[in-house]
Amino acid sequence: MSPLNVVVNGALGKMGQQVLSAVSEDPGMNPVGGIDLAAKDSSISLDNTSYTIPLYSSIEEVSDGVDVVVDFTNGEGAESVLQNLAPKNINIVIGSTGITESTMTNAASLAEKHNVGIMIAPNFAIGAVVMNHISRIAAPFFDYADLTEMHHENKIDAPSGTALAIAEATSQGKNGDFKSPDPEKELISGTRGGTLRGINIHSARMPGRVAHHELVFGALGQTLTIRHDSINRESFMPGVLMAIKYVKQNQGFTVGLDKVMGL
């Protein structure tokens, strides 16, 4: 079986660089290009490898022969990838932040129309996906839930897409709302955080962090804490590689890595 030809959108970003490195180390894949709006050179050398690949400043420059494009940019970049590359019969993996419901709907429509595989996942860390699964199972047995997510200071959205996915999974498992008591006096507005179906969500931002999510369930006389920490960006790579292989083999639209993992 021929190696998969992979292009990364957001190739000059930290996640883009990590994905290119991971792809270059997988014997079943070839990194054949990068895309970045900030590109000033026509090629890029991958760290610690012998690879030098073309670097494009525009998605429109991606040519035939590409199997999968991986997007780690933002909501606007993801939408551009979908609109421009699905019609070229190129499979797509999106890990960008800030994905809207309209983008999700559009991805589903394009996957069906052009018979390509498209995956959008809020988190590619295997442990974070397992956390989602466990949270859904535990939810019916508790009345209270607080969710804290912590990321680096440059993350553009709050709460994180992963936090929203955890909250959604937890509320689905609960099949109803959690109790969220309001204080009689809130001395600083917003201290209790935002709420989603009674789950209080808190976002922390500061340097030195990658991605951390902690869900605390509460009931009479007890708590249950489920926490996942991504110590570095390498933690996402096994899931990204899994997704690349999956969309090549499976037409249609998939949300979340849990479908690939069989959860």
mmCIF file of C-alpha atoms in Angstrom:
data_model
loop_
_atom_site.group_PDB
_atom_site.id
_atom_site.type_symbol
_atom_site.label_atom_id
_atom_site.label_comp_id
_atom_site.label_asym_id
_atom_site.label_seq_id
_atom_site.Cartn_x
_atom_site.Cartn_y
_atom_site.Cartn_z
ATOM 1 C CA MET A 1 0.000 0.000 0.000
ATOM 2 C CA SER A 2 1.393 3.397 -1.009
ATOM 3 C CA PRO A 3 2.162 5.919 1.755
ATOM 4 C CA LEU A 4 -0.460 8.607 2.334
ATOM 5 C CA ASN A 5 0.492 12.040 1.000
ATOM 6 C CA VAL A 6 -0.263 14.580 3.714
ATOM 7 C CA VAL A 7 -0.358 18.393 3.659
ATOM 8 C CA VAL A 8 -0.634 20.501 6.839
ATOM 9 C CA ASN A 9 -2.496 23.819 6.956
ATOM 10 C CA GLY A 10 -0.948 26.062 9.612
ATOM 11 C CA ALA A 11 2.470 24.562 8.915
ATOM 12 C CA LEU A 12 4.415 27.344 10.624
ATOM 13 C CA GLY A 13 2.459 27.125 13.863
ATOM 14 C CA LYS A 14 3.496 25.014 16.840
ATOM 15 C CA MET A 15 0.860 22.364 16.223
ATOM 16 C CA GLY A 16 1.483 22.394 12.482
ATOM 17 C CA GLN A 17 5.198 21.811 13.020
ATOM 18 C CA GLN A 18 4.454 18.964 15.409
ATOM 19 C CA VAL A 19 2.077 17.307 12.931
ATOM 20 C CA LEU A 20 4.603 17.542 10.101
ATOM 21 C CA SER A 21 7.243 15.954 12.316
ATOM 22 C CA ALA A 22 4.894 13.127 13.336
ATOM 23 C CA VAL A 23 3.858 12.465 9.731
ATOM 24 C CA SER A 24 7.505 12.334 8.616
ATOM 25 C CA GLU A 25 8.227 9.666 11.241
ATOM 26 C CA ASP A 26 5.302 7.432 10.247
ATOM 27 C CA PRO A 27 6.355 4.874 7.612
ATOM 28 C CA GLY A 28 2.868 4.898 6.123
ATOM 29 C CA MET A 29 2.846 8.644 5.408
ATOM 30 C CA ASN A 30 4.701 11.266 3.389
ATOM 31 C CA PRO A 31 4.628 14.988 4.253
ATOM 32 C CA VAL A 32 4.297 16.561 0.810
ATOM 33 C CA GLY A 33 3.514 20.180 1.631
ATOM 34 C CA GLY A 34 2.599 22.851 4.109
ATOM 35 C CA ILE A 35 0.256 25.828 3.936
ATOM 36 C CA ASP A 36 0.527 28.989 5.997
ATOM 37 C CA LEU A 37 -0.742 32.514 5.383
ATOM 38 C CA ALA A 38 2.517 33.817 6.886
ATOM 39 C CA ALA A 39 4.690 31.860 4.435
ATOM 40 C CA LYS A 40 7.526 33.934 2.942
ATOM 41 C CA ASP A 41 9.583 31.070 1.536
ATOM 42 C CA SER A 42 8.583 28.488 -1.043
ATOM 43 C CA SER A 43 9.786 25.521 1.022
ATOM 44 C CA ILE A 44 10.260 24.397 4.599
ATOM 45 C CA SER A 45 12.776 21.999 6.150
ATOM 46 C CA LEU A 46 11.420 19.692 8.841
ATOM 47 C CA ASP A 47 13.420 19.600 12.064
ATOM 48 C CA ASN A 48 15.514 16.500 12.692
ATOM 49 C CA THR A 49 14.649 15.009 9.285
ATOM 50 C CA SER A 50 15.948 15.091 5.725
ATOM 51 C CA TYR A 51 12.595 16.388 4.467
ATOM 52 C CA THR A 52 12.278 19.682 2.619
ATOM 53 C CA ILE A 53 8.739 20.212 1.395
ATOM 54 C CA PRO A 54 6.882 22.898 -0.589
ATOM 55 C CA LEU A 55 5.346 25.700 1.464
ATOM 56 C CA TYR A 56 2.291 27.515 0.123
ATOM 57 C CA SER A 57 0.694 30.748 1.266
ATOM 58 C CA SER A 58 -2.690 29.830 -0.173
ATOM 59 C CA ILE A 59 -4.911 26.762 0.049
ATOM 60 C CA GLU A 60 -5.716 27.124 -3.642
ATOM 61 C CA GLU A 61 -2.126 26.118 -4.456
ATOM 62 C CA VAL A 62 -2.641 22.558 -3.197
ATOM 63 C CA SER A 63 -2.582 20.275 -6.222
ATOM 64 C CA ASP A 64 -3.739 16.766 -7.075
ATOM 65 C CA GLY A 65 -2.060 13.763 -5.514
ATOM 66 C CA VAL A 66 -2.744 14.807 -1.919
ATOM 67 C CA ASP A 67 -4.593 12.222 0.173
ATOM 68 C CA VAL A 68 -5.246 14.147 3.378
ATOM 69 C CA VAL A 69 -4.968 17.762 4.539
ATOM 70 C CA VAL A 70 -4.661 18.340 8.281
ATOM 71 C CA ASP A 71 -5.826 21.751 9.498
ATOM 72 C CA PHE A 72 -4.620 23.325 12.746
ATOM 73 C CA THR A 73 -5.432 27.014 12.265
ATOM 74 C CA ASN A 74 -8.738 28.586 13.349
ATOM 75 C CA GLY A 75 -12.403 28.559 12.431
ATOM 76 C CA GLU A 76 -11.892 30.683 9.333
ATOM 77 C CA GLY A 77 -8.971 28.554 8.136
ATOM 78 C CA ALA A 78 -10.929 25.355 8.669
ATOM 79 C CA GLU A 79 -13.853 26.692 6.658
ATOM 80 C CA SER A 80 -11.510 27.634 3.819
ATOM 81 C CA VAL A 81 -9.989 24.148 3.788
ATOM 82 C CA LEU A 82 -13.435 22.586 3.575
ATOM 83 C CA GLN A 83 -14.662 24.841 0.783
ATOM 84 C CA ASN A 84 -11.537 24.562 -1.349
ATOM 85 C CA LEU A 85 -10.303 21.009 -0.856
ATOM 86 C CA ALA A 86 -13.359 18.788 -0.412
ATOM 87 C CA PRO A 87 -14.393 19.516 -4.036
ATOM 88 C CA LYS A 88 -10.919 18.303 -5.094
ATOM 89 C CA ASN A 89 -11.676 14.939 -3.437
ATOM 90 C CA ILE A 90 -9.081 15.517 -0.728
ATOM 91 C CA ASN A 91 -9.809 14.043 2.704
ATOM 92 C CA ILE A 92 -9.651 16.431 5.653
ATOM 93 C CA VAL A 93 -8.777 16.284 9.359
ATOM 94 C CA ILE A 94 -9.574 19.415 11.386
ATOM 95 C CA GLY A 95 -8.233 20.099 14.868
ATOM 96 C CA SER A 96 -8.638 23.876 14.733
ATOM 97 C CA THR A 97 -10.220 25.806 17.565
ATOM 98 C CA GLY A 98 -13.277 28.020 17.189
ATOM 99 C CA ILE A 99 -15.328 25.643 15.021
ATOM 100 C CA THR A 100 -18.950 26.807 14.673
ATOM 101 C CA GLU A 101 -22.132 24.804 14.213
ATOM 102 C CA SER A 102 -22.422 26.141 10.662
ATOM 103 C CA THR A 103 -18.943 24.764 9.873
ATOM 104 C CA MET A 104 -19.974 21.383 11.257
ATOM 105 C CA THR A 105 -23.097 21.379 9.101
ATOM 106 C CA ASN A 106 -21.096 22.441 6.061
ATOM 107 C CA ALA A 107 -18.515 19.698 6.655
ATOM 108 C CA ALA A 108 -21.221 17.044 6.766
ATOM 109 C CA SER A 109 -22.740 18.327 3.533
ATOM 110 C CA LEU A 110 -19.408 18.493 1.690
ATOM 111 C CA ALA A 111 -18.350 15.020 2.832
ATOM 112 C CA GLU A 112 -21.553 13.547 1.428
ATOM 113 C CA LYS A 113 -21.516 15.584 -1.781
ATOM 114 C CA HIS A 114 -17.890 14.820 -2.719
ATOM 115 C CA ASN A 115 -17.546 11.341 -1.180
ATOM 116 C CA VAL A 116 -14.581 12.274 0.999
ATOM 117 C CA GLY A 117 -13.659 11.587 4.597
ATOM 118 C CA ILE A 118 -13.820 14.591 6.926
ATOM 119 C CA MET A 119 -13.144 14.528 10.661
ATOM 120 C CA ILE A 120 -13.471 17.382 13.134
ATOM 121 C CA ALA A 121 -12.240 16.618 16.650
ATOM 122 C CA PRO A 122 -12.070 18.923 19.696
ATOM 123 C CA ASN A 123 -9.087 16.992 21.068
ATOM 124 C CA PHE A 124 -6.714 14.371 19.650
ATOM 125 C CA ALA A 125 -5.174 13.291 22.959
ATOM 126 C CA ILE A 126 -6.226 9.700 23.627
ATOM 127 C CA GLY A 127 -6.566 10.378 27.354
ATOM 128 C CA ALA A 128 -8.868 13.348 26.786
ATOM 129 C CA VAL A 129 -11.144 11.207 24.624
ATOM 130 C CA VAL A 130 -11.214 8.522 27.329
ATOM 131 C CA MET A 131 -12.015 11.251 29.891
ATOM 132 C CA ASN A 132 -15.049 12.204 27.821
ATOM 133 C CA HIS A 133 -16.207 8.608 27.816
ATOM 134 C CA ILE A 134 -15.744 8.099 31.557
ATOM 135 C CA SER A 135 -17.470 11.409 32.350
ATOM 136 C CA ARG A 136 -20.548 10.330 30.425
ATOM 137 C CA ILE A 137 -20.672 7.044 32.360
ATOM 138 C CA ALA A 138 -20.240 8.693 35.789
ATOM 139 C CA ALA A 139 -22.679 11.569 35.263
ATOM 140 C CA PRO A 140 -25.978 9.846 36.261
ATOM 141 C CA PHE A 141 -24.672 9.149 39.767
ATOM 142 C CA PHE A 142 -23.953 12.760 40.781
ATOM 143 C CA ASP A 143 -25.921 15.971 41.256
ATOM 144 C CA TYR A 144 -23.168 18.588 40.922
ATOM 145 C CA ALA A 145 -20.342 19.132 38.440
ATOM 146 C CA ASP A 146 -17.583 21.714 38.089
ATOM 147 C CA LEU A 147 -15.244 21.724 35.092
ATOM 148 C CA THR A 148 -11.951 23.639 34.990
ATOM 149 C CA GLU A 149 -9.829 23.939 31.860
ATOM 150 C CA MET A 150 -6.364 25.500 31.719
ATOM 151 C CA HIS A 151 -4.439 26.518 28.600
ATOM 152 C CA HIS A 152 -1.641 28.787 27.426
ATOM 153 C CA GLU A 153 -2.195 32.521 27.313
ATOM 154 C CA ASN A 154 -2.564 32.709 23.515
ATOM 155 C CA LYS A 155 -5.546 30.384 23.183
ATOM 156 C CA ILE A 156 -8.174 32.356 21.312
ATOM 157 C CA ASP A 157 -11.351 30.842 22.743
ATOM 158 C CA ALA A 158 -12.761 30.179 26.189
ATOM 159 C CA PRO A 159 -13.884 27.710 27.231
ATOM 160 C CA SER A 160 -11.893 25.265 25.135
ATOM 161 C CA GLY A 161 -13.582 23.062 22.567
ATOM 162 C CA THR A 162 -12.559 20.072 24.649
ATOM 163 C CA ALA A 163 -14.231 21.534 27.746
ATOM 164 C CA LEU A 164 -17.430 22.048 25.785
ATOM 165 C CA ALA A 165 -17.236 18.481 24.475
ATOM 166 C CA ILE A 166 -16.741 17.144 28.018
ATOM 167 C CA ALA A 167 -19.672 19.213 29.287
ATOM 168 C CA GLU A 168 -21.885 18.010 26.440
ATOM 169 C CA ALA A 169 -20.935 14.368 27.018
ATOM 170 C CA THR A 170 -21.493 14.737 30.756
ATOM 171 C CA SER A 171 -24.917 16.315 30.328
ATOM 172 C CA GLN A 172 -25.894 13.590 27.861
ATOM 173 C CA GLY A 173 -24.891 10.974 30.401
ATOM 174 C CA LYS A 174 -26.899 12.781 33.072
ATOM 175 C CA ASN A 175 -29.879 13.128 30.716
ATOM 176 C CA GLY A 176 -30.743 16.373 32.463
ATOM 177 C CA ASP A 177 -29.299 19.367 34.244
ATOM 178 C CA PHE A 178 -26.963 19.347 37.226
ATOM 179 C CA LYS A 179 -27.617 21.473 40.299
ATOM 180 C CA SER A 180 -25.703 24.745 40.234
ATOM 181 C CA PRO A 181 -26.242 26.709 43.453
ATOM 182 C CA ASP A 182 -25.867 30.471 43.184
ATOM 183 C CA PRO A 183 -24.178 32.320 46.059
ATOM 184 C CA GLU A 184 -26.240 34.800 48.028
ATOM 185 C CA LYS A 185 -23.502 37.362 47.440
ATOM 186 C CA GLU A 186 -21.218 37.277 44.387
ATOM 187 C CA LEU A 187 -18.492 39.714 45.387
ATOM 188 C CA ILE A 188 -16.843 39.557 41.955
ATOM 189 C CA SER A 189 -19.125 39.104 38.950
ATOM 190 C CA GLY A 190 -18.588 35.796 37.114
ATOM 191 C CA THR A 191 -16.804 34.089 40.002
ATOM 192 C CA ARG A 192 -18.885 30.944 39.533
ATOM 193 C CA GLY A 193 -17.879 30.787 35.865
ATOM 194 C CA GLY A 194 -20.117 30.018 32.930
ATOM 195 C CA THR A 195 -22.696 27.245 33.030
ATOM 196 C CA LEU A 196 -23.832 24.573 30.594
ATOM 197 C CA ARG A 197 -26.809 22.540 31.804
ATOM 198 C CA GLY A 198 -25.807 23.204 35.376
ATOM 199 C CA ILE A 199 -22.123 22.370 34.887
ATOM 200 C CA ASN A 200 -20.005 25.299 36.039
ATOM 201 C CA ILE A 201 -17.086 25.859 33.638
ATOM 202 C CA HIS A 202 -13.968 27.840 34.531
ATOM 203 C CA SER A 203 -11.175 28.867 32.123
ATOM 204 C CA ALA A 204 -7.605 29.660 33.197
ATOM 205 C CA ARG A 205 -4.993 31.156 30.852
ATOM 206 C CA MET A 206 -1.283 31.623 31.502
ATOM 207 C CA PRO A 207 2.137 30.749 30.041
ATOM 208 C CA GLY A 208 3.638 27.325 30.640
ATOM 209 C CA ARG A 209 0.494 25.320 30.017
ATOM 210 C CA VAL A 210 -0.569 23.175 27.074
ATOM 211 C CA ALA A 211 -3.996 21.668 27.827
ATOM 212 C CA HIS A 212 -5.476 20.575 31.151
ATOM 213 C CA HIS A 213 -9.059 19.567 31.958
ATOM 214 C CA GLU A 214 -10.459 18.632 35.371
ATOM 215 C CA LEU A 215 -14.048 17.575 36.036
ATOM 216 C CA VAL A 216 -15.226 17.270 39.643
ATOM 217 C CA PHE A 217 -18.518 15.527 40.366
ATOM 218 C CA GLY A 218 -20.222 16.093 43.703
ATOM 219 C CA ALA A 219 -22.862 14.244 45.717
ATOM 220 C CA LEU A 220 -23.758 13.930 49.379
ATOM 221 C CA GLY A 221 -20.517 13.437 51.331
ATOM 222 C CA GLN A 222 -18.283 12.693 48.331
ATOM 223 C CA THR A 223 -16.607 13.948 45.178
ATOM 224 C CA LEU A 224 -15.156 12.235 42.124
ATOM 225 C CA THR A 225 -12.367 13.942 40.165
ATOM 226 C CA ILE A 226 -11.449 13.067 36.573
ATOM 227 C CA ARG A 227 -8.460 14.921 35.150
ATOM 228 C CA HIS A 228 -6.405 14.834 31.984
ATOM 229 C CA ASP A 229 -3.153 16.731 31.327
ATOM 230 C CA SER A 230 -1.392 17.215 28.014
ATOM 231 C CA ILE A 231 2.178 17.955 29.044
ATOM 232 C CA ASN A 232 3.338 18.723 25.499
ATOM 233 C CA ARG A 233 1.993 18.766 21.952
ATOM 234 C CA GLU A 234 3.372 15.300 21.264
ATOM 235 C CA SER A 235 0.412 13.996 23.264
ATOM 236 C CA PHE A 236 -1.915 14.812 20.367
ATOM 237 C CA MET A 237 0.086 13.084 17.645
ATOM 238 C CA PRO A 238 -1.038 9.441 18.005
ATOM 239 C CA GLY A 239 -4.621 10.627 17.665
ATOM 240 C CA VAL A 240 -3.837 12.846 14.676
ATOM 241 C CA LEU A 241 -2.120 9.971 12.855
ATOM 242 C CA MET A 242 -5.054 7.718 13.700
ATOM 243 C CA ALA A 243 -7.450 10.293 12.227
ATOM 244 C CA ILE A 244 -5.411 10.698 9.020
ATOM 245 C CA LYS A 245 -5.566 6.963 8.360
ATOM 246 C CA TYR A 246 -9.254 6.831 9.246
ATOM 247 C CA VAL A 247 -10.503 9.548 6.872
ATOM 248 C CA LYS A 248 -8.619 8.009 3.980
ATOM 249 C CA GLN A 249 -10.457 4.730 4.498
ATOM 250 C CA ASN A 250 -13.866 6.056 5.605
ATOM 251 C CA GLN A 251 -15.986 8.416 3.539
ATOM 252 C CA GLY A 252 -18.417 10.715 5.322
ATOM 253 C CA PHE A 253 -18.325 13.135 8.239
ATOM 254 C CA THR A 254 -17.032 12.103 11.663
ATOM 255 C CA VAL A 255 -17.054 14.181 14.840
ATOM 256 C CA GLY A 256 -14.551 13.183 17.498
ATOM 257 C CA LEU A 257 -11.824 10.600 17.806
ATOM 258 C CA ASP A 258 -14.038 8.428 20.015
ATOM 259 C CA LYS A 259 -15.703 7.000 16.895
ATOM 260 C CA VAL A 260 -12.308 5.799 15.660
ATOM 261 C CA MET A 261 -11.464 4.349 19.086
ATOM 262 C CA GLY A 262 -14.759 2.485 19.284
ATOM 263 C CA LEU A 263 -16.013 4.313 22.416
#
